XYZ file of C-alpha atoms in Angstrom:
221
model
C -16.123 -153.973 -75.207
C -19.493 -154.640 -73.628
C -22.789 -155.584 -75.155
C -22.864 -154.916 -78.868
C -20.247 -152.172 -78.773
C -17.379 -154.118 -80.291
C -15.180 -152.683 -83.034
C -12.815 -155.217 -84.602
C -10.149 -155.102 -87.319
C -9.502 -158.418 -89.087
C -6.298 -159.139 -90.980
C -7.393 -161.911 -93.311
C -10.970 -160.616 -93.465
C -11.646 -162.321 -96.822
C -10.091 -165.655 -95.845
C -11.953 -168.774 -94.794
C -12.040 -168.009 -91.069
C -12.017 -164.223 -91.458
C -15.065 -164.198 -93.696
C -17.065 -166.367 -91.301
C -15.912 -164.336 -88.308
C -17.077 -161.180 -90.057
C -20.525 -162.690 -90.571
C -20.654 -163.850 -86.949
C -19.678 -160.461 -85.574
C -22.004 -158.540 -87.866
C -24.810 -160.815 -86.710
C -24.076 -159.730 -83.152
C -24.163 -156.070 -84.114
C -20.420 -155.522 -84.008
C -18.498 -153.152 -86.254
C -15.929 -154.876 -88.472
C -13.080 -153.479 -90.536
C -10.348 -155.295 -92.396
C -7.358 -155.282 -94.709
C -7.767 -156.369 -98.336
C -5.345 -156.445 -101.237
C -7.687 -155.415 -104.068
C -10.200 -152.569 -104.474
C -12.806 -155.030 -105.724
C -12.677 -156.840 -102.388
C -13.242 -153.566 -100.607
C -16.339 -152.890 -102.696
C -17.716 -156.368 -101.994
C -17.281 -155.909 -98.244
C -18.798 -152.433 -98.304
C -21.982 -153.921 -99.742
C -22.352 -155.930 -96.527
C -21.561 -153.009 -94.229
C -17.894 -153.811 -93.672
C -15.250 -151.127 -94.165
C -11.892 -152.197 -95.558
C -8.499 -150.685 -96.205
C -6.655 -151.665 -99.383
C -3.069 -152.694 -98.785
C -0.641 -155.611 -98.853
C 0.565 -156.758 -95.439
C 3.797 -158.021 -96.977
C 4.796 -154.535 -98.183
C 3.109 -152.207 -95.680
C 5.231 -150.807 -92.871
C 3.916 -150.736 -89.327
C 3.692 -146.957 -89.685
C 1.431 -147.444 -92.714
C -0.671 -150.079 -90.995
C -1.325 -148.258 -87.730
C -3.700 -145.610 -89.188
C -5.728 -148.360 -90.863
C -6.732 -149.706 -87.457
C -8.416 -146.486 -86.401
C -9.742 -146.775 -82.857
C -10.825 -150.428 -82.871
C -11.091 -152.416 -79.657
C -9.228 -155.447 -80.970
C -7.339 -156.897 -83.925
C -7.681 -160.471 -85.183
C -4.716 -161.889 -87.105
C -6.324 -164.592 -89.256
C -4.035 -164.723 -92.270
C -1.151 -166.990 -93.207
C 0.622 -168.868 -95.962
C -0.791 -172.277 -94.933
C 2.445 -173.924 -95.961
C 3.153 -171.946 -99.128
C 6.589 -170.827 -100.185
C 9.080 -169.918 -97.477
C 9.206 -166.338 -98.726
C 5.435 -165.945 -98.338
C 5.484 -167.662 -94.933
C 8.183 -165.275 -93.729
C 6.342 -162.248 -95.118
C 2.936 -163.140 -93.658
C 3.329 -165.380 -90.642
C 6.542 -163.912 -89.256
C 7.032 -160.339 -90.475
C 3.296 -159.736 -90.861
C 2.587 -160.548 -87.241
C 5.531 -158.491 -86.040
C 4.344 -155.507 -88.068
C 0.846 -155.948 -86.702
C 2.107 -155.862 -83.119
C 4.206 -152.773 -83.849
C 1.312 -151.021 -85.581
C -1.001 -151.808 -82.669
C 1.441 -150.218 -80.248
C 1.577 -147.110 -82.432
C -2.230 -146.996 -82.584
C -2.684 -147.573 -78.849
C -4.538 -150.898 -79.276
C -3.638 -153.805 -77.001
C -6.081 -156.667 -77.693
C -4.874 -159.173 -80.327
C -6.270 -162.597 -81.203
C -3.849 -164.694 -83.253
C -5.096 -167.710 -85.212
C -2.165 -170.122 -85.106
C -1.768 -173.896 -85.547
C -1.283 -176.832 -83.196
C 2.452 -177.601 -83.025
C 1.836 -181.328 -83.559
C -0.548 -180.786 -86.485
C -0.297 -183.506 -89.120
C 2.636 -185.200 -87.372
C 1.251 -188.494 -88.645
C 1.797 -187.372 -92.233
C 4.893 -186.973 -94.353
C 4.998 -183.179 -94.681
C 6.970 -181.362 -97.324
C 9.728 -178.970 -96.323
C 7.614 -175.842 -96.900
C 4.832 -177.058 -94.610
C 7.315 -178.048 -91.894
C 8.806 -174.583 -92.202
C 5.336 -173.023 -91.874
C 4.709 -174.835 -88.582
C 8.102 -173.761 -87.257
C 7.482 -170.127 -88.179
C 4.010 -170.188 -86.608
C 5.541 -171.477 -83.360
C 8.133 -168.705 -83.398
C 5.364 -166.173 -84.028
C 3.479 -167.523 -81.014
C 6.595 -167.138 -78.884
C 7.141 -163.592 -80.107
C 3.554 -162.629 -79.332
C 3.548 -164.350 -75.935
C 6.582 -162.256 -74.939
C 4.904 -159.000 -75.982
C 3.113 -156.592 -73.669
C -0.192 -156.926 -75.540
C -3.400 -158.463 -74.211
C -3.095 -161.441 -76.544
C -4.902 -164.721 -77.087
C -3.289 -167.413 -79.249
C -5.882 -169.800 -80.680
C -4.559 -173.050 -82.159
C -7.294 -174.914 -84.052
C -7.101 -178.504 -85.231
C -7.232 -179.311 -88.953
C -9.757 -176.978 -90.577
C -12.609 -178.070 -92.794
C -15.505 -176.294 -94.511
C -18.412 -178.486 -93.424
C -21.138 -176.998 -91.257
C -20.134 -176.047 -87.753
C -21.404 -178.198 -84.907
C -21.515 -175.469 -82.280
C -19.764 -177.844 -79.856
C -16.037 -177.840 -79.267
C -13.199 -178.818 -76.982
C -11.203 -175.761 -75.925
C -8.306 -175.545 -73.491
C -4.548 -175.240 -73.018
C -3.948 -178.658 -74.626
C -6.325 -180.511 -76.955
C -6.138 -183.416 -79.371
C -5.455 -182.655 -83.007
C -8.415 -183.962 -84.986
C -10.502 -181.500 -86.997
C -12.714 -178.469 -86.562
C -15.087 -176.544 -88.823
C -13.980 -173.063 -89.794
C -17.448 -171.911 -88.720
C -16.785 -173.191 -85.192
C -13.396 -171.453 -85.134
C -15.153 -168.221 -86.100
C -17.727 -168.699 -83.328
C -15.001 -169.232 -80.754
C -13.091 -166.159 -81.949
C -16.239 -164.053 -81.729
C -16.906 -165.290 -78.224
C -13.335 -164.538 -77.161
C -13.645 -160.992 -78.473
C -16.553 -160.464 -76.086
C -14.787 -162.161 -73.156
C -12.068 -159.835 -71.899
C -11.351 -161.982 -68.856
C -9.476 -164.350 -71.170
C -6.122 -162.816 -71.990
C -2.460 -163.778 -72.303
C -3.533 -167.391 -72.802
C -2.772 -170.070 -75.381
C -5.877 -172.099 -76.220
C -6.115 -175.147 -78.457
C -9.372 -175.934 -80.230
C -10.807 -179.207 -81.471
C -14.234 -180.575 -82.241
C -15.979 -181.677 -79.079
C -19.171 -181.902 -77.050
C -19.233 -178.604 -75.159
C -21.290 -175.666 -76.487
C -19.039 -172.815 -77.622
C -20.203 -170.342 -74.945
C -19.671 -172.883 -72.158
C -16.256 -173.861 -73.518
C -15.163 -170.224 -73.488
C -16.551 -169.643 -69.989
C -14.605 -172.654 -68.711
C -11.347 -170.941 -69.695
C -11.970 -167.711 -67.786
C -9.324 -167.341 -65.116
């Protein structure tokens, strides 16, 4: 994956982070594909030069999912229940990630970026049982992925918001949980996709003072 020759498949391509990541990558000249649940979403993406496969991650098998990837360089897992019902959390954040890993092995793809959450997120708040369960499942998903043989990166952003990105972040193995623009998360993900020297690392992401490119470079081993 050098220069502009990057081919990426995004699970969660129409979500808040996935949509912005798609725009970021397309702006760099990358090829982007994704998984959508409705044909209308596929048509909307096609209008902007993005190919999509129609399917539901909660019902697809890994054997069904593998052909959808094609020959991409990397997969980004940017979907989740965000504290919805336990059944949806299990289907997306637990089983969905496991199926993605299995499908990648079948397809011969080894680069996976997983958008997770900070384990201490919102500890200062009284969380309902479903949200507590979501955080627990996300942690277990991180453990599962970290024990896999893939070339993975686990990105744990602080609380997400939809204001304009600042282009300056704090990125490293352990960061404070404050807040971060989804646009800045997308910029960091895009940069990580072009930086193959970062792999098998857990990185936490918060707003900060370091330009995105410099923050990524500082985490190259």
